[in-house]
Structure formats: C-alpha cells, structure tokens
Short mmCIF file of N, CA and C in Angstrom, two decimals:
data_model
loop_
_atom_site.label_atom_id
_atom_site.label_comp_id
_atom_site.label_asym_id
_atom_site.label_seq_id
_atom_site.Cartn_x
_atom_site.Cartn_y
_atom_site.Cartn_z
N MET A 1 90.92 103.49 80.13
CA MET A 1 90.66 104.21 81.36
C MET A 1 91.93 104.93 81.81
N PRO A 2 91.79 106.18 82.23
CA PRO A 2 92.97 106.91 82.69
C PRO A 2 93.51 106.34 84.00
N VAL A 3 94.81 106.43 84.18
CA VAL A 3 95.44 106.00 85.42
C VAL A 3 95.67 107.26 86.26
N PRO A 4 95.11 107.30 87.46
CA PRO A 4 95.23 108.52 88.27
C PRO A 4 96.63 108.72 88.85
N SER A 5 96.98 109.97 89.01
CA SER A 5 98.20 110.32 89.74
C SER A 5 97.79 110.62 91.17
N CYS A 6 98.74 110.83 92.04
CA CYS A 6 98.41 111.19 93.41
C CYS A 6 97.67 112.53 93.43
N ALA A 7 98.06 113.45 92.56
CA ALA A 7 97.36 114.74 92.48
C ALA A 7 95.89 114.54 92.09
N ASP A 8 95.65 113.63 91.16
CA ASP A 8 94.26 113.32 90.77
C ASP A 8 93.48 112.77 91.97
N ILE A 9 94.12 111.87 92.70
CA ILE A 9 93.48 111.25 93.87
C ILE A 9 93.16 112.31 94.91
N ARG A 10 94.11 113.20 95.16
CA ARG A 10 93.90 114.27 96.15
C ARG A 10 92.81 115.24 95.71
N GLY A 11 92.65 115.40 94.40
CA GLY A 11 91.65 116.33 93.87
C GLY A 11 90.24 115.76 93.82
N THR A 12 90.13 114.47 94.03
CA THR A 12 88.83 113.79 94.02
C THR A 12 88.76 112.96 95.30
N TYR A 13 87.93 111.98 95.29
CA TYR A 13 87.92 110.98 96.36
C TYR A 13 88.54 109.72 95.78
N PRO A 14 89.40 109.03 96.55
CA PRO A 14 89.97 107.79 96.03
C PRO A 14 88.90 106.79 95.58
N SER A 15 87.78 106.77 96.29
CA SER A 15 86.72 105.81 95.96
C SER A 15 86.04 106.13 94.63
N ALA A 16 86.34 107.29 94.04
CA ALA A 16 85.76 107.65 92.75
C ALA A 16 86.44 106.90 91.60
N TRP A 17 87.57 106.29 91.88
CA TRP A 17 88.33 105.56 90.86
C TRP A 17 88.07 104.07 90.98
N THR A 18 88.10 103.36 89.86
CA THR A 18 87.86 101.91 89.88
C THR A 18 89.08 101.19 90.45
N SER A 19 88.87 99.98 90.90
CA SER A 19 89.99 99.20 91.43
C SER A 19 91.04 98.95 90.35
N THR A 20 90.60 98.81 89.10
CA THR A 20 91.55 98.61 88.00
C THR A 20 92.42 99.86 87.83
N GLN A 21 91.80 101.03 87.84
CA GLN A 21 92.57 102.26 87.70
C GLN A 21 93.55 102.42 88.86
N LEU A 22 93.10 102.14 90.07
CA LEU A 22 93.97 102.26 91.23
C LEU A 22 95.13 101.27 91.16
N SER A 23 94.86 100.07 90.69
CA SER A 23 95.92 99.05 90.62
C SER A 23 96.97 99.37 89.57
N ARG A 24 96.65 100.26 88.64
CA ARG A 24 97.61 100.65 87.59
C ARG A 24 98.47 101.85 87.97
N MET A 25 98.21 102.42 89.13
CA MET A 25 99.03 103.55 89.57
C MET A 25 100.47 103.09 89.78
N SER A 26 101.41 103.99 89.54
CA SER A 26 102.81 103.65 89.79
C SER A 26 103.01 103.54 91.29
N GLN A 27 103.99 102.77 91.68
CA GLN A 27 104.26 102.59 93.10
C GLN A 27 104.64 103.91 93.76
N GLU A 28 105.35 104.75 93.03
CA GLU A 28 105.75 106.05 93.58
C GLU A 28 104.53 106.93 93.86
N GLU A 29 103.59 106.98 92.91
CA GLU A 29 102.37 107.77 93.09
C GLU A 29 101.53 107.19 94.24
N LEU A 30 101.47 105.87 94.28
CA LEU A 30 100.70 105.19 95.31
C LEU A 30 101.28 105.49 96.70
N LYS A 31 102.60 105.43 96.79
CA LYS A 31 103.28 105.67 98.06
C LYS A 31 102.99 107.08 98.58
N GLN A 32 102.91 108.05 97.67
CA GLN A 32 102.65 109.43 98.06
C GLN A 32 101.23 109.64 98.59
N CYS A 33 100.32 108.74 98.24
CA CYS A 33 98.91 108.92 98.57
C CYS A 33 98.37 107.93 99.60
N VAL A 34 99.23 107.18 100.25
CA VAL A 34 98.77 106.15 101.17
C VAL A 34 97.78 106.71 102.19
N GLU A 35 98.12 107.81 102.82
CA GLU A 35 97.26 108.37 103.87
C GLU A 35 95.91 108.81 103.31
N VAL A 36 95.90 109.33 102.09
CA VAL A 36 94.64 109.75 101.46
C VAL A 36 93.74 108.54 101.25
N PHE A 37 94.32 107.45 100.77
CA PHE A 37 93.55 106.22 100.59
C PHE A 37 93.01 105.72 101.93
N GLY A 38 93.88 105.73 102.93
CA GLY A 38 93.51 105.21 104.24
C GLY A 38 92.38 105.98 104.89
N GLN A 39 92.18 107.23 104.51
CA GLN A 39 91.14 108.06 105.11
C GLN A 39 89.80 107.96 104.39
N ASP A 40 89.77 107.32 103.23
CA ASP A 40 88.51 107.23 102.47
C ASP A 40 87.70 106.03 102.93
N SER A 41 86.69 106.28 103.72
CA SER A 41 85.87 105.20 104.27
C SER A 41 84.90 104.62 103.23
N LEU A 42 84.85 105.23 102.05
CA LEU A 42 83.93 104.74 101.02
C LEU A 42 84.58 103.78 100.03
N LEU A 43 85.85 103.47 100.24
CA LEU A 43 86.51 102.50 99.36
C LEU A 43 85.83 101.14 99.51
N SER A 44 85.58 100.48 98.39
CA SER A 44 84.99 99.14 98.43
C SER A 44 86.08 98.14 98.82
N SER A 45 85.66 96.95 99.19
CA SER A 45 86.65 95.92 99.53
C SER A 45 87.53 95.61 98.32
N GLU A 46 86.96 95.65 97.14
CA GLU A 46 87.75 95.40 95.92
C GLU A 46 88.80 96.49 95.72
N GLN A 47 88.43 97.73 95.96
CA GLN A 47 89.39 98.84 95.83
C GLN A 47 90.48 98.72 96.89
N ARG A 48 90.07 98.45 98.12
CA ARG A 48 91.05 98.30 99.20
C ARG A 48 92.01 97.15 98.90
N ARG A 49 91.45 96.04 98.42
CA ARG A 49 92.29 94.87 98.12
C ARG A 49 93.30 95.18 97.01
N SER A 50 92.86 95.84 95.94
CA SER A 50 93.79 96.14 94.85
C SER A 50 94.88 97.11 95.30
N LEU A 51 94.53 98.05 96.15
CA LEU A 51 95.53 98.98 96.69
C LEU A 51 96.51 98.24 97.60
N TRP A 52 95.98 97.37 98.46
CA TRP A 52 96.85 96.65 99.39
C TRP A 52 97.81 95.73 98.65
N VAL A 53 97.35 95.09 97.58
CA VAL A 53 98.23 94.19 96.81
C VAL A 53 99.47 94.95 96.33
N LYS A 54 99.27 96.18 95.86
CA LYS A 54 100.41 96.99 95.40
C LYS A 54 101.22 97.53 96.57
N LEU A 55 100.54 97.99 97.60
CA LEU A 55 101.25 98.57 98.75
C LEU A 55 102.07 97.53 99.49
N ARG A 56 101.58 96.30 99.50
CA ARG A 56 102.29 95.23 100.22
C ARG A 56 103.71 95.07 99.67
N GLN A 57 103.85 95.26 98.37
CA GLN A 57 105.18 95.16 97.75
C GLN A 57 106.12 96.24 98.30
N LEU A 58 105.56 97.41 98.57
CA LEU A 58 106.36 98.53 99.09
C LEU A 58 106.65 98.40 100.58
N LEU A 59 105.74 97.75 101.30
CA LEU A 59 105.81 97.73 102.76
C LEU A 59 106.26 96.39 103.33
N SER A 60 106.79 95.52 102.50
CA SER A 60 107.22 94.21 102.98
C SER A 60 108.52 94.32 103.76
N PRO A 61 108.74 93.50 104.75
CA PRO A 61 107.80 92.54 105.31
C PRO A 61 106.74 93.24 106.18
N VAL A 62 105.53 92.78 106.07
CA VAL A 62 104.39 93.41 106.73
C VAL A 62 104.55 93.36 108.25
N ARG A 63 105.14 92.31 108.77
CA ARG A 63 105.28 92.19 110.23
C ARG A 63 106.13 93.30 110.82
N GLU A 64 106.87 94.01 109.97
CA GLU A 64 107.73 95.10 110.46
C GLU A 64 107.10 96.49 110.28
N LEU A 65 105.81 96.54 109.95
CA LEU A 65 105.15 97.83 109.83
C LEU A 65 105.27 98.60 111.14
N SER A 66 105.58 99.88 111.03
CA SER A 66 105.63 100.72 112.23
C SER A 66 104.21 101.12 112.62
N GLU A 67 104.07 101.62 113.82
CA GLU A 67 102.76 102.09 114.28
C GLU A 67 102.24 103.20 113.37
N ASP A 68 103.14 104.10 112.97
CA ASP A 68 102.73 105.19 112.09
C ASP A 68 102.24 104.67 110.74
N GLN A 69 102.90 103.65 110.22
CA GLN A 69 102.48 103.08 108.93
C GLN A 69 101.10 102.43 109.05
N VAL A 70 100.87 101.73 110.15
CA VAL A 70 99.56 101.10 110.36
C VAL A 70 98.48 102.16 110.41
N LEU A 71 98.73 103.24 111.12
CA LEU A 71 97.76 104.33 111.21
C LEU A 71 97.54 104.99 109.85
N GLU A 72 98.61 105.17 109.11
CA GLU A 72 98.53 105.79 107.79
C GLU A 72 97.71 104.94 106.82
N LEU A 73 97.80 103.63 106.95
CA LEU A 73 97.05 102.73 106.07
C LEU A 73 95.54 102.85 106.26
N GLY A 74 95.12 103.28 107.44
CA GLY A 74 93.68 103.45 107.69
C GLY A 74 92.91 102.19 107.37
N SER A 75 91.83 102.33 106.59
CA SER A 75 90.96 101.18 106.30
C SER A 75 91.65 100.12 105.44
N LEU A 76 92.76 100.46 104.80
CA LEU A 76 93.47 99.47 103.97
C LEU A 76 94.03 98.34 104.83
N VAL A 77 94.25 98.61 106.12
CA VAL A 77 94.80 97.59 107.01
C VAL A 77 93.86 96.38 107.12
N THR A 78 92.58 96.57 106.83
CA THR A 78 91.63 95.45 106.92
C THR A 78 91.87 94.42 105.82
N GLU A 79 92.72 94.73 104.85
CA GLU A 79 93.04 93.79 103.77
C GLU A 79 94.30 92.98 104.03
N ILE A 80 94.98 93.26 105.13
CA ILE A 80 96.18 92.50 105.47
C ILE A 80 95.77 91.06 105.80
N ARG A 81 96.57 90.11 105.36
CA ARG A 81 96.28 88.70 105.62
C ARG A 81 96.29 88.39 107.11
N GLU A 82 95.50 87.40 107.51
CA GLU A 82 95.42 86.99 108.92
C GLU A 82 96.80 86.69 109.50
N LYS A 83 97.59 85.95 108.76
CA LYS A 83 98.93 85.57 109.24
C LYS A 83 99.76 86.82 109.53
N ASP A 84 99.70 87.80 108.63
CA ASP A 84 100.46 89.03 108.84
C ASP A 84 99.90 89.83 110.02
N LEU A 85 98.59 89.80 110.20
CA LEU A 85 97.99 90.49 111.35
C LEU A 85 98.46 89.86 112.66
N GLN A 86 98.67 88.56 112.64
CA GLN A 86 99.12 87.86 113.85
C GLN A 86 100.58 88.18 114.17
N ASP A 87 101.36 88.51 113.13
CA ASP A 87 102.79 88.74 113.33
C ASP A 87 103.18 90.20 113.51
N THR A 88 102.30 91.12 113.14
CA THR A 88 102.59 92.55 113.21
C THR A 88 102.35 93.05 114.63
N ASN A 89 103.16 94.00 115.07
CA ASN A 89 102.96 94.55 116.41
C ASN A 89 101.82 95.56 116.39
N LEU A 90 100.68 95.17 116.92
CA LEU A 90 99.48 96.02 116.93
C LEU A 90 99.03 96.32 118.35
N SER A 91 99.90 96.12 119.33
CA SER A 91 99.47 96.21 120.72
C SER A 91 99.44 97.63 121.29
N ASN A 92 99.92 98.61 120.58
CA ASN A 92 99.87 100.00 121.05
C ASN A 92 98.41 100.42 121.21
N PRO A 93 98.03 100.95 122.37
CA PRO A 93 96.62 101.33 122.59
C PRO A 93 96.07 102.31 121.55
N GLY A 94 96.88 103.25 121.09
CA GLY A 94 96.43 104.20 120.07
C GLY A 94 96.16 103.52 118.74
N VAL A 95 97.03 102.59 118.37
CA VAL A 95 96.83 101.83 117.12
C VAL A 95 95.59 100.97 117.25
N LEU A 96 95.45 100.30 118.40
CA LEU A 96 94.27 99.45 118.63
C LEU A 96 92.98 100.25 118.58
N ALA A 97 93.00 101.43 119.19
CA ALA A 97 91.80 102.28 119.18
C ALA A 97 91.42 102.64 117.74
N HIS A 98 92.42 102.90 116.92
CA HIS A 98 92.15 103.19 115.50
C HIS A 98 91.58 101.96 114.80
N LEU A 99 92.23 100.82 115.00
CA LEU A 99 91.77 99.59 114.35
C LEU A 99 90.37 99.22 114.81
N GLY A 100 90.06 99.51 116.06
CA GLY A 100 88.75 99.19 116.62
C GLY A 100 87.62 100.03 116.04
N THR A 101 87.96 101.14 115.40
CA THR A 101 86.92 101.97 114.77
C THR A 101 86.57 101.50 113.37
N LEU A 102 87.41 100.66 112.79
CA LEU A 102 87.19 100.19 111.42
C LEU A 102 86.11 99.11 111.40
N THR A 103 85.24 99.18 110.43
CA THR A 103 84.10 98.25 110.38
C THR A 103 84.18 97.26 109.23
N ASP A 104 85.24 97.30 108.44
CA ASP A 104 85.32 96.43 107.26
C ASP A 104 86.10 95.15 107.50
N TRP A 105 86.31 94.80 108.75
CA TRP A 105 87.04 93.59 109.09
C TRP A 105 86.21 92.34 108.85
N SER A 106 86.87 91.25 108.49
CA SER A 106 86.21 89.95 108.52
C SER A 106 86.33 89.46 109.96
N PRO A 107 85.41 88.58 110.40
CA PRO A 107 85.52 88.06 111.78
C PRO A 107 86.87 87.39 112.05
N LYS A 108 87.41 86.68 111.08
CA LYS A 108 88.70 86.00 111.28
C LYS A 108 89.84 87.00 111.48
N LYS A 109 89.79 88.10 110.75
CA LYS A 109 90.85 89.10 110.89
C LYS A 109 90.71 89.86 112.21
N MET A 110 89.47 90.12 112.64
CA MET A 110 89.27 90.75 113.95
C MET A 110 89.87 89.86 115.04
N ARG A 111 89.59 88.57 114.92
CA ARG A 111 90.11 87.61 115.89
C ARG A 111 91.63 87.57 115.86
N ALA A 112 92.21 87.62 114.66
CA ALA A 112 93.67 87.60 114.54
C ALA A 112 94.31 88.78 115.27
N VAL A 113 93.70 89.95 115.16
CA VAL A 113 94.23 91.13 115.85
C VAL A 113 94.14 90.94 117.36
N ILE A 114 93.00 90.49 117.85
CA ILE A 114 92.83 90.31 119.29
C ILE A 114 93.79 89.25 119.83
N LEU A 115 93.90 88.12 119.13
CA LEU A 115 94.81 87.07 119.59
C LEU A 115 96.26 87.54 119.57
N ASN A 116 96.61 88.35 118.59
CA ASN A 116 97.95 88.93 118.51
C ASN A 116 98.23 89.74 119.78
N VAL A 117 97.30 90.60 120.14
CA VAL A 117 97.48 91.47 121.30
C VAL A 117 97.53 90.64 122.58
N LEU A 118 96.63 89.69 122.71
CA LEU A 118 96.63 88.83 123.90
C LEU A 118 97.96 88.08 124.03
N ARG A 119 98.46 87.56 122.93
CA ARG A 119 99.71 86.81 122.94
C ARG A 119 100.88 87.73 123.32
N LYS A 120 100.95 88.91 122.72
CA LYS A 120 102.06 89.82 123.00
C LYS A 120 102.03 90.35 124.43
N ARG A 121 100.83 90.53 124.98
CA ARG A 121 100.70 91.02 126.36
C ARG A 121 100.61 89.89 127.38
N LYS A 122 100.62 88.66 126.89
CA LYS A 122 100.54 87.47 127.75
C LYS A 122 99.31 87.53 128.66
N LEU A 123 98.16 87.80 128.03
CA LEU A 123 96.88 87.89 128.74
C LEU A 123 95.91 86.84 128.25
N LYS A 124 94.93 86.56 129.09
CA LYS A 124 93.79 85.74 128.71
C LYS A 124 92.61 86.68 128.48
N VAL A 125 91.62 86.23 127.75
CA VAL A 125 90.46 87.07 127.43
C VAL A 125 89.84 87.66 128.70
N GLU A 126 89.70 86.85 129.73
CA GLU A 126 89.04 87.32 130.95
C GLU A 126 89.87 88.37 131.70
N GLN A 127 91.12 88.57 131.31
CA GLN A 127 91.98 89.57 131.96
C GLN A 127 91.92 90.94 131.27
N LEU A 128 91.14 91.04 130.21
CA LEU A 128 91.05 92.32 129.51
C LEU A 128 90.39 93.37 130.40
N THR A 129 90.99 94.54 130.45
CA THR A 129 90.50 95.63 131.29
C THR A 129 89.51 96.50 130.51
N VAL A 130 88.93 97.45 131.22
CA VAL A 130 88.04 98.42 130.60
C VAL A 130 88.77 99.15 129.47
N VAL A 131 90.01 99.53 129.72
CA VAL A 131 90.80 100.26 128.72
C VAL A 131 91.02 99.38 127.48
N ASP A 132 91.35 98.12 127.70
CA ASP A 132 91.55 97.19 126.58
C ASP A 132 90.27 97.08 125.74
N LEU A 133 89.16 96.87 126.42
CA LEU A 133 87.88 96.68 125.72
C LEU A 133 87.48 97.94 124.96
N ALA A 134 87.72 99.09 125.55
CA ALA A 134 87.40 100.34 124.86
C ALA A 134 88.27 100.50 123.61
N ALA A 135 89.55 100.14 123.72
CA ALA A 135 90.45 100.24 122.57
C ALA A 135 90.07 99.25 121.47
N PHE A 136 89.68 98.05 121.85
CA PHE A 136 89.32 97.04 120.86
C PHE A 136 88.11 97.43 120.02
N GLY A 137 87.16 98.15 120.59
CA GLY A 137 86.00 98.58 119.83
C GLY A 137 85.34 97.43 119.07
N HIS A 138 85.16 97.60 117.76
CA HIS A 138 84.51 96.59 116.91
C HIS A 138 85.26 95.26 116.88
N LEU A 139 86.56 95.30 117.16
CA LEU A 139 87.36 94.07 117.09
C LEU A 139 86.86 93.00 118.05
N ILE A 140 86.19 93.40 119.13
CA ILE A 140 85.69 92.44 120.10
C ILE A 140 84.75 91.43 119.44
N CYS A 141 84.10 91.85 118.37
CA CYS A 141 83.18 90.94 117.67
C CYS A 141 83.90 89.77 117.02
N GLY A 142 85.23 89.79 117.01
CA GLY A 142 86.00 88.66 116.49
C GLY A 142 86.17 87.53 117.49
N LEU A 143 85.80 87.79 118.72
CA LEU A 143 85.88 86.73 119.74
C LEU A 143 84.75 85.72 119.54
N HIS A 144 85.00 84.49 119.94
CA HIS A 144 83.97 83.47 119.90
C HIS A 144 82.99 83.72 121.04
N PRO A 145 81.73 83.29 120.89
CA PRO A 145 80.75 83.48 121.98
C PRO A 145 81.24 82.97 123.34
N SER A 146 81.95 81.84 123.34
CA SER A 146 82.46 81.30 124.61
C SER A 146 83.48 82.24 125.24
N GLU A 147 84.22 82.97 124.42
CA GLU A 147 85.19 83.93 124.94
C GLU A 147 84.49 85.20 125.41
N ILE A 148 83.46 85.61 124.68
CA ILE A 148 82.71 86.81 125.06
C ILE A 148 82.07 86.60 126.43
N LYS A 149 81.62 85.38 126.70
CA LYS A 149 81.03 85.07 128.01
C LYS A 149 82.02 85.29 129.15
N LYS A 150 83.31 85.18 128.86
CA LYS A 150 84.34 85.34 129.89
C LYS A 150 84.62 86.81 130.20
N LEU A 151 84.16 87.71 129.34
CA LEU A 151 84.39 89.14 129.57
C LEU A 151 83.47 89.64 130.68
N SER A 152 83.97 90.55 131.43
CA SER A 152 83.19 91.13 132.51
C SER A 152 82.12 92.06 131.94
N PRO A 153 80.84 91.79 132.22
CA PRO A 153 79.78 92.71 131.77
C PRO A 153 80.00 94.12 132.31
N TYR A 154 80.50 94.22 133.52
CA TYR A 154 80.78 95.53 134.10
C TYR A 154 81.81 96.28 133.26
N ASN A 155 82.92 95.58 132.91
CA ASN A 155 83.96 96.22 132.09
C ASN A 155 83.43 96.63 130.73
N LEU A 156 82.57 95.79 130.16
CA LEU A 156 81.99 96.14 128.86
C LEU A 156 81.14 97.41 128.96
N ARG A 157 80.33 97.48 129.99
CA ARG A 157 79.48 98.67 130.17
C ARG A 157 80.33 99.90 130.42
N ALA A 158 81.38 99.74 131.21
CA ALA A 158 82.25 100.87 131.52
C ALA A 158 83.04 101.32 130.28
N ALA A 159 83.41 100.34 129.43
CA ALA A 159 84.17 100.66 128.21
C ALA A 159 83.31 101.41 127.20
N ASP A 160 82.06 101.02 127.12
CA ASP A 160 81.16 101.66 126.16
C ASP A 160 79.74 101.27 126.55
N GLY A 161 78.97 102.22 126.96
CA GLY A 161 77.61 101.96 127.42
C GLY A 161 76.77 101.14 126.47
N GLY A 162 77.02 101.21 125.18
CA GLY A 162 76.19 100.50 124.23
C GLY A 162 76.78 99.19 123.74
N ILE A 163 78.04 98.91 124.10
CA ILE A 163 78.68 97.74 123.53
C ILE A 163 78.03 96.45 124.03
N ASP A 164 77.57 96.43 125.29
CA ASP A 164 76.94 95.21 125.78
C ASP A 164 75.60 94.97 125.08
N LYS A 165 74.91 96.03 124.67
CA LYS A 165 73.66 95.87 123.92
C LYS A 165 73.94 95.25 122.56
N LEU A 166 75.08 95.63 121.97
CA LEU A 166 75.47 95.05 120.69
C LEU A 166 75.63 93.54 120.84
N PHE A 167 76.26 93.10 121.94
CA PHE A 167 76.46 91.67 122.14
C PHE A 167 75.15 90.94 122.36
N VAL A 168 74.24 91.55 123.08
CA VAL A 168 72.93 90.93 123.30
C VAL A 168 72.24 90.73 121.96
N GLN A 169 72.29 91.74 121.12
CA GLN A 169 71.62 91.66 119.82
C GLN A 169 72.29 90.65 118.90
N THR A 170 73.63 90.60 118.92
CA THR A 170 74.32 89.72 117.97
C THR A 170 74.55 88.31 118.49
N THR A 171 74.63 88.15 119.83
CA THR A 171 74.94 86.82 120.34
C THR A 171 73.88 86.25 121.26
N GLY A 172 73.03 87.12 121.83
CA GLY A 172 72.02 86.65 122.77
C GLY A 172 72.59 86.14 124.07
N LEU A 173 73.83 86.53 124.40
CA LEU A 173 74.50 85.98 125.58
C LEU A 173 74.05 86.58 126.89
N TRP A 174 73.75 87.89 126.90
CA TRP A 174 73.36 88.52 128.15
C TRP A 174 71.99 89.13 128.00
N SER A 175 71.29 89.17 129.05
CA SER A 175 70.03 89.93 129.05
C SER A 175 70.00 90.76 130.32
N SER A 176 70.30 92.06 130.18
CA SER A 176 70.34 92.91 131.36
C SER A 176 69.06 93.63 131.56
#
C-alpha cells in the first residue's frame, strides 16, 4: 500500500486513506497536515487513533498543548487519553466551544474535559452559567445524571433551545 504524503492528503480526503497508510506517514509529513486531518469529520476512530499515536510523539507533553494546537487537532483531540485531557488547559471558551461541537467523544473523555474546566475555574456543576453550558455543547452529556439534575433548566434552555430536549430523551430527567 502506498504511503501518502501531505500533498496526497491535501489532494484527497484524509479519510480516504487506511489507518495503516496514515500510520506509516513520516512525522514531518504528518506535522504539515495536522489541520487537514483535524478538519475531516469522516475519519474513523481507528484512523484518528493511529494519527494521534504518531502525533502524540511530536506534541509531547500533551498537557502543554497550546490553544491553537488543540484547535488545529480538530476531531483528533477526541483520541487524547483521559489523564491528558484532565491535565491540559482546555478552559478557554473558544476552545471549549470547538470541543463541544465534536461528537466522537467517549462519555469518560467528555467528563474528563468538564471536570478539568470545573477544577481550573474552581466551580461546581450547579454554578455553570448559560455561557458555560453553550460552550460545553455535546460535552455536557459526560456529566452523570445526578449532576445534570443540578443544572438550571432555565440556563439549559437559554444556552440552546433544544439541549434540554436532548436530556429528556437520553436521561428522562425533566419533562417540560
């Protein structure tokens, strides 16, 4: 199987290549294409994982990732280990808003991001504002049902008119 260059990746979709082909790319080629990979929402979890394994070597220590690097990683950030998600600074509202749009998170990783932000801001779940909830987006689904009950239904509705309906469907906690 051919090993793609960054030019090959830019000329196609990253998701068109197998995880094996992507994992064989040189680190230099991979580094040049990080943003292209991060923008491809069709990458499978296997492709994202193989890319992250190689990128992690270039971006270590992960806890020192800059906000720009996190944004550049795009959907690849969902492959970062829970421990690293807890240690990385993800509290910037713009970064959070980006992370909240990603749908490939595991529940444990969503929770790790939220707990990271709560810890860094010294907040409790019930202290989250409308702005916080809007920025968290899908990440809110990482909270436990008991924590979701502590969120203000008003703030949820104000953050996103449909987000409270999502909770009703997935948790059965509210019936408005």
